[in-house]
């Protein structure tokens, strides 16, 4: 089946630093990748949609300069949380979508900003 | 806009009990409907889906029927196991984006 990986699975960083999270589709090419944020005991909230080779489309209320997304290839997208603060602590989940198919989700990355 | 409302949890059941998680939706057009499951420490997995009215999705003993007249997609399983303990998310899509419900935590006790 389609497998999506994320790295790292968890990260702790100091306030003010930047953190990069990778999302890879391991056995398929993903024309579209999605980034979600999940707060404890809450649902997934879509942050942005990225298509390979083009700029990401951000959902309303998501700061594009804060959450930098790069979709450099058909198998890799990265999310960089710039100048992270404690309120950015959350569970970040990516998904990847082959053409005309459903989304496949990664295992998530837990970010803790101290 | 699109929205999904699902039964609040947590839900605690004994093994072999019947499970129902209610899900209703609001959407324009004719969305596809999904149930995703998130086991502890893991990412979301697609459990089942239905793409048009009256379709029934089924997998691993779980079933859900797309009811357009009641805008519902309730999840059911006749006899749950401890391994079914997880968070269940109802979702819809009528383009490439998914809209999720809040999730329902289910705990099955032996």
JSON list of C-alpha atoms in Angstrom, two decimals:
[
{"chain": "A", "resi": 1, "resn": "UNK", "atom": "CA", "xyz": [0.00, 0.00, 0.00]},
{"chain": "A", "resi": 2, "resn": "UNK", "atom": "CA", "xyz": [0.91, 3.65, -0.19]},
{"chain": "A", "resi": 3, "resn": "UNK", "atom": "CA", "xyz": [3.27, 4.71, 2.56]},
{"chain": "A", "resi": 4, "resn": "UNK", "atom": "CA", "xyz": [4.01, 8.21, 3.75]},
{"chain": "A", "resi": 5, "resn": "UNK", "atom": "CA", "xyz": [6.81, 8.91, 6.20]},
{"chain": "A", "resi": 6, "resn": "UNK", "atom": "CA", "xyz": [7.60, 11.94, 8.32]},
{"chain": "A", "resi": 7, "resn": "UNK", "atom": "CA", "xyz": [10.84, 12.93, 9.92]},
{"chain": "A", "resi": 8, "resn": "UNK", "atom": "CA", "xyz": [11.45, 13.59, 12.70]},
{"chain": "A", "resi": 9, "resn": "UNK", "atom": "CA", "xyz": [8.71, 11.86, 14.64]},
{"chain": "A", "resi": 10, "resn": "UNK", "atom": "CA", "xyz": [9.19, 14.27, 17.49]},
{"chain": "A", "resi": 11, "resn": "UNK", "atom": "CA", "xyz": [11.29, 17.33, 18.14]},
{"chain": "A", "resi": 12, "resn": "UNK", "atom": "CA", "xyz": [11.96, 19.63, 21.06]},
{"chain": "A", "resi": 13, "resn": "UNK", "atom": "CA", "xyz": [13.41, 23.03, 20.37]},
{"chain": "A", "resi": 14, "resn": "UNK", "atom": "CA", "xyz": [14.05, 26.35, 22.07]},
{"chain": "A", "resi": 15, "resn": "UNK", "atom": "CA", "xyz": [11.84, 29.34, 21.46]},
{"chain": "A", "resi": 16, "resn": "UNK", "atom": "CA", "xyz": [13.09, 31.43, 18.54]},
{"chain": "A", "resi": 17, "resn": "UNK", "atom": "CA", "xyz": [14.65, 28.59, 16.59]},
{"chain": "A", "resi": 18, "resn": "UNK", "atom": "CA", "xyz": [13.40, 27.13, 13.33]},
{"chain": "A", "resi": 19, "resn": "UNK", "atom": "CA", "xyz": [12.36, 23.53, 12.83]},
{"chain": "A", "resi": 20, "resn": "UNK", "atom": "CA", "xyz": [12.08, 21.62, 9.57]},
{"chain": "A", "resi": 21, "resn": "UNK", "atom": "CA", "xyz": [9.75, 18.65, 9.15]},
{"chain": "A", "resi": 22, "resn": "UNK", "atom": "CA", "xyz": [10.00, 16.34, 6.15]},
{"chain": "A", "resi": 23, "resn": "UNK", "atom": "CA", "xyz": [7.20, 14.42, 4.52]},
{"chain": "A", "resi": 24, "resn": "UNK", "atom": "CA", "xyz": [7.99, 11.71, 1.97]},
{"chain": "A", "resi": 25, "resn": "UNK", "atom": "CA", "xyz": [5.86, 9.45, -0.17]},
{"chain": "A", "resi": 26, "resn": "UNK", "atom": "CA", "xyz": [7.85, 6.22, -0.25]},
{"chain": "A", "resi": 27, "resn": "UNK", "atom": "CA", "xyz": [6.27, 4.18, -3.01]},
{"chain": "A", "resi": 28, "resn": "UNK", "atom": "CA", "xyz": [4.30, 6.62, -5.13]},
{"chain": "A", "resi": 29, "resn": "UNK", "atom": "CA", "xyz": [4.53, 10.05, -6.65]},
{"chain": "A", "resi": 30, "resn": "UNK", "atom": "CA", "xyz": [2.42, 12.68, -4.96]},
{"chain": "A", "resi": 31, "resn": "UNK", "atom": "CA", "xyz": [1.30, 15.58, -7.09]},
{"chain": "A", "resi": 32, "resn": "UNK", "atom": "CA", "xyz": [-0.27, 17.17, -4.04]},
{"chain": "A", "resi": 33, "resn": "UNK", "atom": "CA", "xyz": [0.74, 17.15, -0.40]},
{"chain": "A", "resi": 34, "resn": "UNK", "atom": "CA", "xyz": [-1.14, 18.58, 2.55]},
{"chain": "A", "resi": 35, "resn": "UNK", "atom": "CA", "xyz": [-0.05, 19.81, 5.96]},
{"chain": "A", "resi": 36, "resn": "UNK", "atom": "CA", "xyz": [-2.34, 19.58, 8.97]},
{"chain": "A", "resi": 37, "resn": "UNK", "atom": "CA", "xyz": [-2.09, 20.61, 12.56]},
{"chain": "A", "resi": 38, "resn": "UNK", "atom": "CA", "xyz": [-3.75, 18.69, 15.37]},
{"chain": "A", "resi": 39, "resn": "UNK", "atom": "CA", "xyz": [-4.19, 20.06, 18.86]},
{"chain": "A", "resi": 40, "resn": "UNK", "atom": "CA", "xyz": [-4.71, 17.65, 21.77]},
{"chain": "A", "resi": 41, "resn": "UNK", "atom": "CA", "xyz": [-8.11, 15.98, 21.62]},
{"chain": "A", "resi": 42, "resn": "UNK", "atom": "CA", "xyz": [-9.08, 18.04, 18.61]},
{"chain": "A", "resi": 43, "resn": "UNK", "atom": "CA", "xyz": [-9.48, 17.39, 14.95]},
{"chain": "A", "resi": 44, "resn": "UNK", "atom": "CA", "xyz": [-7.03, 17.94, 12.13]},
{"chain": "A", "resi": 45, "resn": "UNK", "atom": "CA", "xyz": [-6.96, 21.44, 10.76]},
{"chain": "A", "resi": 46, "resn": "UNK", "atom": "CA", "xyz": [-5.68, 21.90, 7.22]},
{"chain": "A", "resi": 47, "resn": "UNK", "atom": "CA", "xyz": [-2.85, 24.41, 7.15]},
{"chain": "A", "resi": 48, "resn": "UNK", "atom": "CA", "xyz": [-1.83, 24.38, 3.51]},
{"chain": "A", "resi": 49, "resn": "UNK", "atom": "CA", "xyz": [-1.88, 22.51, 0.24]},
{"chain": "A", "resi": 50, "resn": "UNK", "atom": "CA", "xyz": [1.24, 22.18, -1.87]},
{"chain": "A", "resi": 51, "resn": "UNK", "atom": "CA", "xyz": [1.66, 21.09, -5.44]},
{"chain": "A", "resi": 52, "resn": "UNK", "atom": "CA", "xyz": [5.02, 20.01, -6.73]},
{"chain": "A", "resi": 53, "resn": "UNK", "atom": "CA", "xyz": [6.94, 22.90, -8.24]},
{"chain": "A", "resi": 54, "resn": "UNK", "atom": "CA", "xyz": [4.53, 25.63, -7.24]},
{"chain": "A", "resi": 55, "resn": "UNK", "atom": "CA", "xyz": [3.82, 27.79, -4.23]},
{"chain": "A", "resi": 56, "resn": "UNK", "atom": "CA", "xyz": [1.72, 26.39, -1.43]},
{"chain": "A", "resi": 57, "resn": "UNK", "atom": "CA", "xyz": [-1.84, 27.53, -0.89]},
{"chain": "A", "resi": 58, "resn": "UNK", "atom": "CA", "xyz": [-2.44, 28.44, 2.74]},
{"chain": "A", "resi": 59, "resn": "UNK", "atom": "CA", "xyz": [-5.73, 28.24, 4.58]},
{"chain": "A", "resi": 60, "resn": "UNK", "atom": "CA", "xyz": [-7.20, 31.35, 6.09]},
{"chain": "A", "resi": 61, "resn": "UNK", "atom": "CA", "xyz": [-5.48, 32.33, 9.31]},
{"chain": "A", "resi": 62, "resn": "UNK", "atom": "CA", "xyz": [-2.25, 30.43, 8.62]},
{"chain": "A", "resi": 63, "resn": "UNK", "atom": "CA", "xyz": [0.81, 32.64, 8.37]},
{"chain": "A", "resi": 64, "resn": "UNK", "atom": "CA", "xyz": [2.76, 31.72, 5.27]},
{"chain": "A", "resi": 65, "resn": "UNK", "atom": "CA", "xyz": [5.91, 33.44, 6.53]},
{"chain": "A", "resi": 66, "resn": "UNK", "atom": "CA", "xyz": [5.68, 31.48, 9.74]},
{"chain": "A", "resi": 67, "resn": "UNK", "atom": "CA", "xyz": [5.08, 28.09, 8.18]},
{"chain": "A", "resi": 68, "resn": "UNK", "atom": "CA", "xyz": [7.25, 27.74, 5.11]},
{"chain": "A", "resi": 69, "resn": "UNK", "atom": "CA", "xyz": [6.34, 24.91, 2.79]},
{"chain": "A", "resi": 70, "resn": "UNK", "atom": "CA", "xyz": [8.49, 23.58, 0.00]},
{"chain": "A", "resi": 71, "resn": "UNK", "atom": "CA", "xyz": [7.38, 20.82, -2.36]},
{"chain": "A", "resi": 72, "resn": "UNK", "atom": "CA", "xyz": [10.60, 20.32, -4.28]},
{"chain": "A", "resi": 73, "resn": "UNK", "atom": "CA", "xyz": [9.87, 16.92, -5.79]},
{"chain": "A", "resi": 74, "resn": "UNK", "atom": "CA", "xyz": [7.02, 14.49, -6.33]},
{"chain": "A", "resi": 75, "resn": "UNK", "atom": "CA", "xyz": [8.05, 12.57, -3.23]},
{"chain": "A", "resi": 76, "resn": "UNK", "atom": "CA", "xyz": [9.14, 15.25, -0.77]},
{"chain": "A", "resi": 77, "resn": "UNK", "atom": "CA", "xyz": [7.55, 18.20, 0.94]},
{"chain": "A", "resi": 78, "resn": "UNK", "atom": "CA", "xyz": [8.98, 20.12, 3.88]},
{"chain": "A", "resi": 79, "resn": "UNK", "atom": "CA", "xyz": [7.37, 22.31, 6.50]},
{"chain": "A", "resi": 80, "resn": "UNK", "atom": "CA", "xyz": [9.62, 24.77, 8.32]},
{"chain": "A", "resi": 81, "resn": "UNK", "atom": "CA", "xyz": [8.28, 26.41, 11.44]},
{"chain": "A", "resi": 82, "resn": "UNK", "atom": "CA", "xyz": [10.25, 29.64, 11.64]},
{"chain": "A", "resi": 83, "resn": "UNK", "atom": "CA", "xyz": [11.07, 31.39, 14.90]},
{"chain": "A", "resi": 84, "resn": "UNK", "atom": "CA", "xyz": [9.05, 28.83, 16.80]},
{"chain": "A", "resi": 85, "resn": "UNK", "atom": "CA", "xyz": [7.23, 29.81, 19.98]},
{"chain": "A", "resi": 86, "resn": "UNK", "atom": "CA", "xyz": [5.50, 27.69, 22.63]},
{"chain": "A", "resi": 87, "resn": "UNK", "atom": "CA", "xyz": [2.11, 28.27, 21.00]},
{"chain": "A", "resi": 88, "resn": "UNK", "atom": "CA", "xyz": [3.44, 26.48, 17.92]},
{"chain": "A", "resi": 89, "resn": "UNK", "atom": "CA", "xyz": [3.74, 23.28, 19.93]},
{"chain": "A", "resi": 90, "resn": "UNK", "atom": "CA", "xyz": [1.43, 20.80, 18.28]},
{"chain": "A", "resi": 91, "resn": "UNK", "atom": "CA", "xyz": [1.17, 17.59, 16.29]},
{"chain": "A", "resi": 92, "resn": "UNK", "atom": "CA", "xyz": [1.88, 18.20, 12.62]},
{"chain": "A", "resi": 93, "resn": "UNK", "atom": "CA", "xyz": [0.62, 15.67, 10.09]},
{"chain": "A", "resi": 94, "resn": "UNK", "atom": "CA", "xyz": [1.23, 15.53, 6.39]},
{"chain": "A", "resi": 95, "resn": "UNK", "atom": "CA", "xyz": [-0.61, 13.64, 3.72]},
{"chain": "A", "resi": 96, "resn": "UNK", "atom": "CA", "xyz": [0.22, 12.86, 0.12]},
{"chain": "A", "resi": 97, "resn": "UNK", "atom": "CA", "xyz": [-2.14, 12.35, -2.77]},
{"chain": "A", "resi": 98, "resn": "UNK", "atom": "CA", "xyz": [-1.42, 10.54, -6.01]},
{"chain": "A", "resi": 99, "resn": "UNK", "atom": "CA", "xyz": [-3.39, 11.81, -9.01]},
{"chain": "A", "resi": 100, "resn": "UNK", "atom": "CA", "xyz": [-7.08, 10.96, -8.82]},
{"chain": "A", "resi": 101, "resn": "UNK", "atom": "CA", "xyz": [-6.69, 9.11, -5.53]},
{"chain": "A", "resi": 102, "resn": "UNK", "atom": "CA", "xyz": [-7.36, 9.67, -1.87]},
{"chain": "A", "resi": 103, "resn": "UNK", "atom": "CA", "xyz": [-4.89, 11.11, 0.60]},
{"chain": "A", "resi": 104, "resn": "UNK", "atom": "CA", "xyz": [-2.42, 8.91, 2.48]},
{"chain": "A", "resi": 105, "resn": "UNK", "atom": "CA", "xyz": [-1.32, 10.20, 5.86]},
{"chain": "A", "resi": 106, "resn": "UNK", "atom": "CA", "xyz": [2.04, 10.25, 7.54]},
{"chain": "A", "resi": 107, "resn": "UNK", "atom": "CA", "xyz": [2.50, 9.21, 11.17]},
{"chain": "A", "resi": 108, "resn": "UNK", "atom": "CA", "xyz": [2.85, 12.80, 12.36]},
{"chain": "A", "resi": 109, "resn": "UNK", "atom": "CA", "xyz": [5.53, 14.90, 14.03]},
{"chain": "A", "resi": 110, "resn": "UNK", "atom": "CA", "xyz": [5.14, 16.10, 17.58]},
{"chain": "A", "resi": 111, "resn": "UNK", "atom": "CA", "xyz": [6.74, 19.51, 18.13]},
{"chain": "A", "resi": 112, "resn": "UNK", "atom": "CA", "xyz": [7.41, 20.92, 21.57]},
{"chain": "A", "resi": 113, "resn": "UNK", "atom": "CA", "xyz": [8.77, 24.44, 21.80]},
{"chain": "A", "resi": 114, "resn": "UNK", "atom": "CA", "xyz": [10.26, 25.38, 25.15]},
{"chain": "B", "resi": 1, "resn": "UNK", "atom": "CA", "xyz": [-19.03, 25.66, 3.56]},
{"chain": "B", "resi": 2, "resn": "UNK", "atom": "CA", "xyz": [-18.29, 22.07, 4.49]},
{"chain": "B", "resi": 3, "resn": "UNK", "atom": "CA", "xyz": [-18.53, 20.82, 8.05]},
{"chain": "B", "resi": 4, "resn": "UNK", "atom": "CA", "xyz": [-18.66, 17.51, 9.86]},
{"chain": "B", "resi": 5, "resn": "UNK", "atom": "CA", "xyz": [-20.24, 16.89, 13.24]},
{"chain": "B", "resi": 6, "resn": "UNK", "atom": "CA", "xyz": [-19.57, 13.64, 15.03]},
{"chain": "B", "resi": 7, "resn": "UNK", "atom": "CA", "xyz": [-20.54, 12.17, 18.33]},
{"chain": "B", "resi": 8, "resn": "UNK", "atom": "CA", "xyz": [-18.49, 13.42, 21.22]},
{"chain": "B", "resi": 9, "resn": "UNK", "atom": "CA", "xyz": [-16.54, 10.90, 23.19]},
{"chain": "B", "resi": 10, "resn": "UNK", "atom": "CA", "xyz": [-14.96, 9.35, 24.90]},
{"chain": "B", "resi": 11, "resn": "UNK", "atom": "CA", "xyz": [-16.78, 6.07, 24.39]},
{"chain": "B", "resi": 12, "resn": "UNK", "atom": "CA", "xyz": [-15.92, 3.11, 26.58]},
{"chain": "B", "resi": 13, "resn": "UNK", "atom": "CA", "xyz": [-17.20, -0.35, 25.71]},
{"chain": "B", "resi": 14, "resn": "UNK", "atom": "CA", "xyz": [-16.72, -3.93, 26.73]},
{"chain": "B", "resi": 15, "resn": "UNK", "atom": "CA", "xyz": [-15.35, -6.43, 24.26]},
{"chain": "B", "resi": 16, "resn": "UNK", "atom": "CA", "xyz": [-17.99, -7.84, 21.89]},
{"chain": "B", "resi": 17, "resn": "UNK", "atom": "CA", "xyz": [-20.29, -4.85, 22.45]},
{"chain": "B", "resi": 18, "resn": "UNK", "atom": "CA", "xyz": [-21.98, -3.00, 19.58]},
{"chain": "B", "resi": 19, "resn": "UNK", "atom": "CA", "xyz": [-20.41, 0.29, 18.56]},
{"chain": "B", "resi": 20, "resn": "UNK", "atom": "CA", "xyz": [-22.10, 3.22, 16.85]},
{"chain": "B", "resi": 21, "resn": "UNK", "atom": "CA", "xyz": [-20.49, 6.59, 16.23]},
{"chain": "B", "resi": 22, "resn": "UNK", "atom": "CA", "xyz": [-22.82, 9.17, 14.76]},
{"chain": "B", "resi": 23, "resn": "UNK", "atom": "CA", "xyz": [-21.65, 11.52, 12.01]},
{"chain": "B", "resi": 24, "resn": "UNK", "atom": "CA", "xyz": [-23.62, 14.18, 10.16]},
{"chain": "B", "resi": 25, "resn": "UNK", "atom": "CA", "xyz": [-22.36, 16.61, 7.59]},
{"chain": "B", "resi": 26, "resn": "UNK", "atom": "CA", "xyz": [-23.08, 19.85, 5.78]},
{"chain": "B", "resi": 27, "resn": "UNK", "atom": "CA", "xyz": [-21.72, 20.26, 2.30]},
{"chain": "B", "resi": 28, "resn": "UNK", "atom": "CA", "xyz": [-22.38, 21.72, -1.09]},
{"chain": "B", "resi": 29, "resn": "UNK", "atom": "CA", "xyz": [-22.81, 19.32, -3.95]},
{"chain": "B", "resi": 30, "resn": "UNK", "atom": "CA", "xyz": [-22.26, 15.62, -3.53]},
{"chain": "B", "resi": 31, "resn": "UNK", "atom": "CA", "xyz": [-19.29, 14.93, -1.30]},
{"chain": "B", "resi": 32, "resn": "UNK", "atom": "CA", "xyz": [-17.45, 11.69, -0.71]},
{"chain": "B", "resi": 33, "resn": "UNK", "atom": "CA", "xyz": [-17.55, 10.52, 2.89]},
{"chain": "B", "resi": 34, "resn": "UNK", "atom": "CA", "xyz": [-14.84, 8.81, 4.89]},
{"chain": "B", "resi": 35, "resn": "UNK", "atom": "CA", "xyz": [-14.03, 7.28, 8.24]},
{"chain": "B", "resi": 36, "resn": "UNK", "atom": "CA", "xyz": [-10.42, 7.44, 9.35]},
{"chain": "B", "resi": 37, "resn": "UNK", "atom": "CA", "xyz": [-8.91, 5.69, 12.37]},
{"chain": "B", "resi": 38, "resn": "UNK", "atom": "CA", "xyz": [-5.92, 6.81, 14.41]},
{"chain": "B", "resi": 39, "resn": "UNK", "atom": "CA", "xyz": [-4.39, 4.18, 16.65]},
{"chain": "B", "resi": 40, "resn": "UNK", "atom": "CA", "xyz": [-2.29, 5.33, 19.61]},
{"chain": "B", "resi": 41, "resn": "UNK", "atom": "CA", "xyz": [0.98, 6.83, 18.43]},
{"chain": "B", "resi": 42, "resn": "UNK", "atom": "CA", "xyz": [0.21, 6.35, 14.75]},
{"chain": "B", "resi": 43, "resn": "UNK", "atom": "CA", "xyz": [-1.02, 8.42, 11.83]},
{"chain": "B", "resi": 44, "resn": "UNK", "atom": "CA", "xyz": [-4.47, 8.37, 10.30]},
{"chain": "B", "resi": 45, "resn": "UNK", "atom": "CA", "xyz": [-5.52, 5.37, 8.29]},
{"chain": "B", "resi": 46, "resn": "UNK", "atom": "CA", "xyz": [-8.47, 5.24, 5.94]},
{"chain": "B", "resi": 47, "resn": "UNK", "atom": "CA", "xyz": [-10.99, 2.82, 7.42]},
{"chain": "B", "resi": 48, "resn": "UNK", "atom": "CA", "xyz": [-13.75, 3.02, 4.82]},
{"chain": "B", "resi": 49, "resn": "UNK", "atom": "CA", "xyz": [-15.38, 5.37, 2.38]},
{"chain": "B", "resi": 50, "resn": "UNK", "atom": "CA", "xyz": [-18.49, 5.94, 0.29]},
{"chain": "B", "resi": 51, "resn": "UNK", "atom": "CA", "xyz": [-18.67, 8.12, -2.77]},
{"chain": "B", "resi": 52, "resn": "UNK", "atom": "CA", "xyz": [-22.39, 8.42, -3.48]},
{"chain": "B", "resi": 53, "resn": "UNK", "atom": "CA", "xyz": [-25.77, 8.21, -1.82]},
{"chain": "B", "resi": 54, "resn": "UNK", "atom": "CA", "xyz": [-26.78, 4.79, -0.49]},
{"chain": "B", "resi": 55, "resn": "UNK", "atom": "CA", "xyz": [-23.27, 3.41, -0.89]},
{"chain": "B", "resi": 56, "resn": "UNK", "atom": "CA", "xyz": [-22.09, 1.31, 2.02]},
{"chain": "B", "resi": 57, "resn": "UNK", "atom": "CA", "xyz": [-18.44, 1.35, 2.97]},
{"chain": "B", "resi": 58, "resn": "UNK", "atom": "CA", "xyz": [-17.09, -1.59, 4.95]},
{"chain": "B", "resi": 59, "resn": "UNK", "atom": "CA", "xyz": [-13.78, -2.78, 6.31]},
{"chain": "B", "resi": 60, "resn": "UNK", "atom": "CA", "xyz": [-12.56, -4.84, 9.29]},
{"chain": "B", "resi": 61, "resn": "UNK", "atom": "CA", "xyz": [-16.13, -5.43, 10.43]},
{"chain": "B", "resi": 62, "resn": "UNK", "atom": "CA", "xyz": [-16.98, -1.73, 10.38]},
{"chain": "B", "resi": 63, "resn": "UNK", "atom": "CA", "xyz": [-19.75, -0.38, 8.18]},
{"chain": "B", "resi": 64, "resn": "UNK", "atom": "CA", "xyz": [-21.19, 3.02, 7.29]},
{"chain": "B", "resi": 65, "resn": "UNK", "atom": "CA", "xyz": [-23.92, 3.93, 4.82]},
{"chain": "B", "resi": 66, "resn": "UNK", "atom": "CA", "xyz": [-24.07, 7.24, 2.96]},
{"chain": "B", "resi": 67, "resn": "UNK", "atom": "CA", "xyz": [-27.51, 8.65, 3.77]},
{"chain": "B", "resi": 68, "resn": "UNK", "atom": "CA", "xyz": [-28.18, 11.73, 1.70]},
{"chain": "B", "resi": 69, "resn": "UNK", "atom": "CA", "xyz": [-31.68, 12.30, 3.08]},
{"chain": "B", "resi": 70, "resn": "UNK", "atom": "CA", "xyz": [-30.37, 12.58, 6.62]},
{"chain": "B", "resi": 71, "resn": "UNK", "atom": "CA", "xyz": [-26.88, 13.83, 5.64]},
{"chain": "B", "resi": 72, "resn": "UNK", "atom": "CA", "xyz": [-25.38, 11.14, 7.81]},
{"chain": "B", "resi": 73, "resn": "UNK", "atom": "CA", "xyz": [-22.62, 8.55, 7.69]},
{"chain": "B", "resi": 74, "resn": "UNK", "atom": "CA", "xyz": [-22.81, 6.69, 11.00]},
{"chain": "B", "resi": 75, "resn": "UNK", "atom": "CA", "xyz": [-20.09, 4.15, 11.77]},
{"chain": "B", "resi": 76, "resn": "UNK", "atom": "CA", "xyz": [-21.10, 0.77, 13.21]},
{"chain": "B", "resi": 77, "resn": "UNK", "atom": "CA", "xyz": [-19.44, -2.44, 14.31]},
{"chain": "B", "resi": 78, "resn": "UNK", "atom": "CA", "xyz": [-21.32, -5.37, 15.69]},
{"chain": "B", "resi": 79, "resn": "UNK", "atom": "CA", "xyz": [-18.70, -6.81, 18.04]},
{"chain": "B", "resi": 80, "resn": "UNK", "atom": "CA", "xyz": [-15.72, -4.70, 19.02]},
{"chain": "B", "resi": 81, "resn": "UNK", "atom": "CA", "xyz": [-12.34, -5.95, 20.15]},
{"chain": "B", "resi": 82, "resn": "UNK", "atom": "CA", "xyz": [-9.71, -4.42, 22.39]},
{"chain": "B", "resi": 83, "resn": "UNK", "atom": "CA", "xyz": [-7.65, -3.75, 19.26]},
{"chain": "B", "resi": 84, "resn": "UNK", "atom": "CA", "xyz": [-10.38, -1.40, 18.02]},
{"chain": "B", "resi": 85, "resn": "UNK", "atom": "CA", "xyz": [-9.41, 1.11, 20.70]},
{"chain": "B", "resi": 86, "resn": "UNK", "atom": "CA", "xyz": [-8.51, 4.25, 18.75]},
{"chain": "B", "resi": 87, "resn": "UNK", "atom": "CA", "xyz": [-9.70, 7.68, 17.72]},
{"chain": "B", "resi": 88, "resn": "UNK", "atom": "CA", "xyz": [-12.19, 7.67, 14.84]},
{"chain": "B", "resi": 89, "resn": "UNK", "atom": "CA", "xyz": [-12.62, 10.63, 12.52]},
{"chain": "B", "resi": 90, "resn": "UNK", "atom": "CA", "xyz": [-15.48, 11.22, 10.12]},
{"chain": "B", "resi": 91, "resn": "UNK", "atom": "CA", "xyz": [-14.53, 13.31, 7.09]},
{"chain": "B", "resi": 92, "resn": "UNK", "atom": "CA", "xyz": [-15.89, 14.57, 3.81]},
{"chain": "B", "resi": 93, "resn": "UNK", "atom": "CA", "xyz": [-14.45, 15.78, 0.55]},
{"chain": "B", "resi": 94, "resn": "UNK", "atom": "CA", "xyz": [-16.05, 17.28, -2.52]},
{"chain": "B", "resi": 95, "resn": "UNK", "atom": "CA", "xyz": [-12.81, 18.43, -4.05]},
{"chain": "B", "resi": 96, "resn": "UNK", "atom": "CA", "xyz": [-9.34, 17.32, -3.12]},
{"chain": "B", "resi": 97, "resn": "UNK", "atom": "CA", "xyz": [-9.58, 18.75, 0.40]},
{"chain": "B", "resi": 98, "resn": "UNK", "atom": "CA", "xyz": [-10.73, 16.82, 3.43]},
{"chain": "B", "resi": 99, "resn": "UNK", "atom": "CA", "xyz": [-12.83, 18.32, 6.23]},
{"chain": "B", "resi": 100, "resn": "UNK", "atom": "CA", "xyz": [-12.68, 16.37, 9.47]},
{"chain": "B", "resi": 101, "resn": "UNK", "atom": "CA", "xyz": [-14.96, 15.96, 12.43]},
{"chain": "B", "resi": 102, "resn": "UNK", "atom": "CA", "xyz": [-13.57, 16.43, 15.93]},
{"chain": "B", "resi": 103, "resn": "UNK", "atom": "CA", "xyz": [-12.83, 12.75, 16.43]},
{"chain": "B", "resi": 104, "resn": "UNK", "atom": "CA", "xyz": [-14.28, 10.22, 18.85]},
{"chain": "B", "resi": 105, "resn": "UNK", "atom": "CA", "xyz": [-12.05, 8.32, 21.23]},
{"chain": "B", "resi": 106, "resn": "UNK", "atom": "CA", "xyz": [-13.13, 4.72, 21.66]},
{"chain": "B", "resi": 107, "resn": "UNK", "atom": "CA", "xyz": [-11.75, 2.49, 24.39]},
{"chain": "B", "resi": 108, "resn": "UNK", "atom": "CA", "xyz": [-12.64, -1.20, 24.43]},
{"chain": "B", "resi": 109, "resn": "UNK", "atom": "CA", "xyz": [-12.06, -3.09, 27.67]},
{"chain": "B", "resi": 110, "resn": "UNK", "atom": "CA", "xyz": [-11.49, -6.81, 27.91]}
]
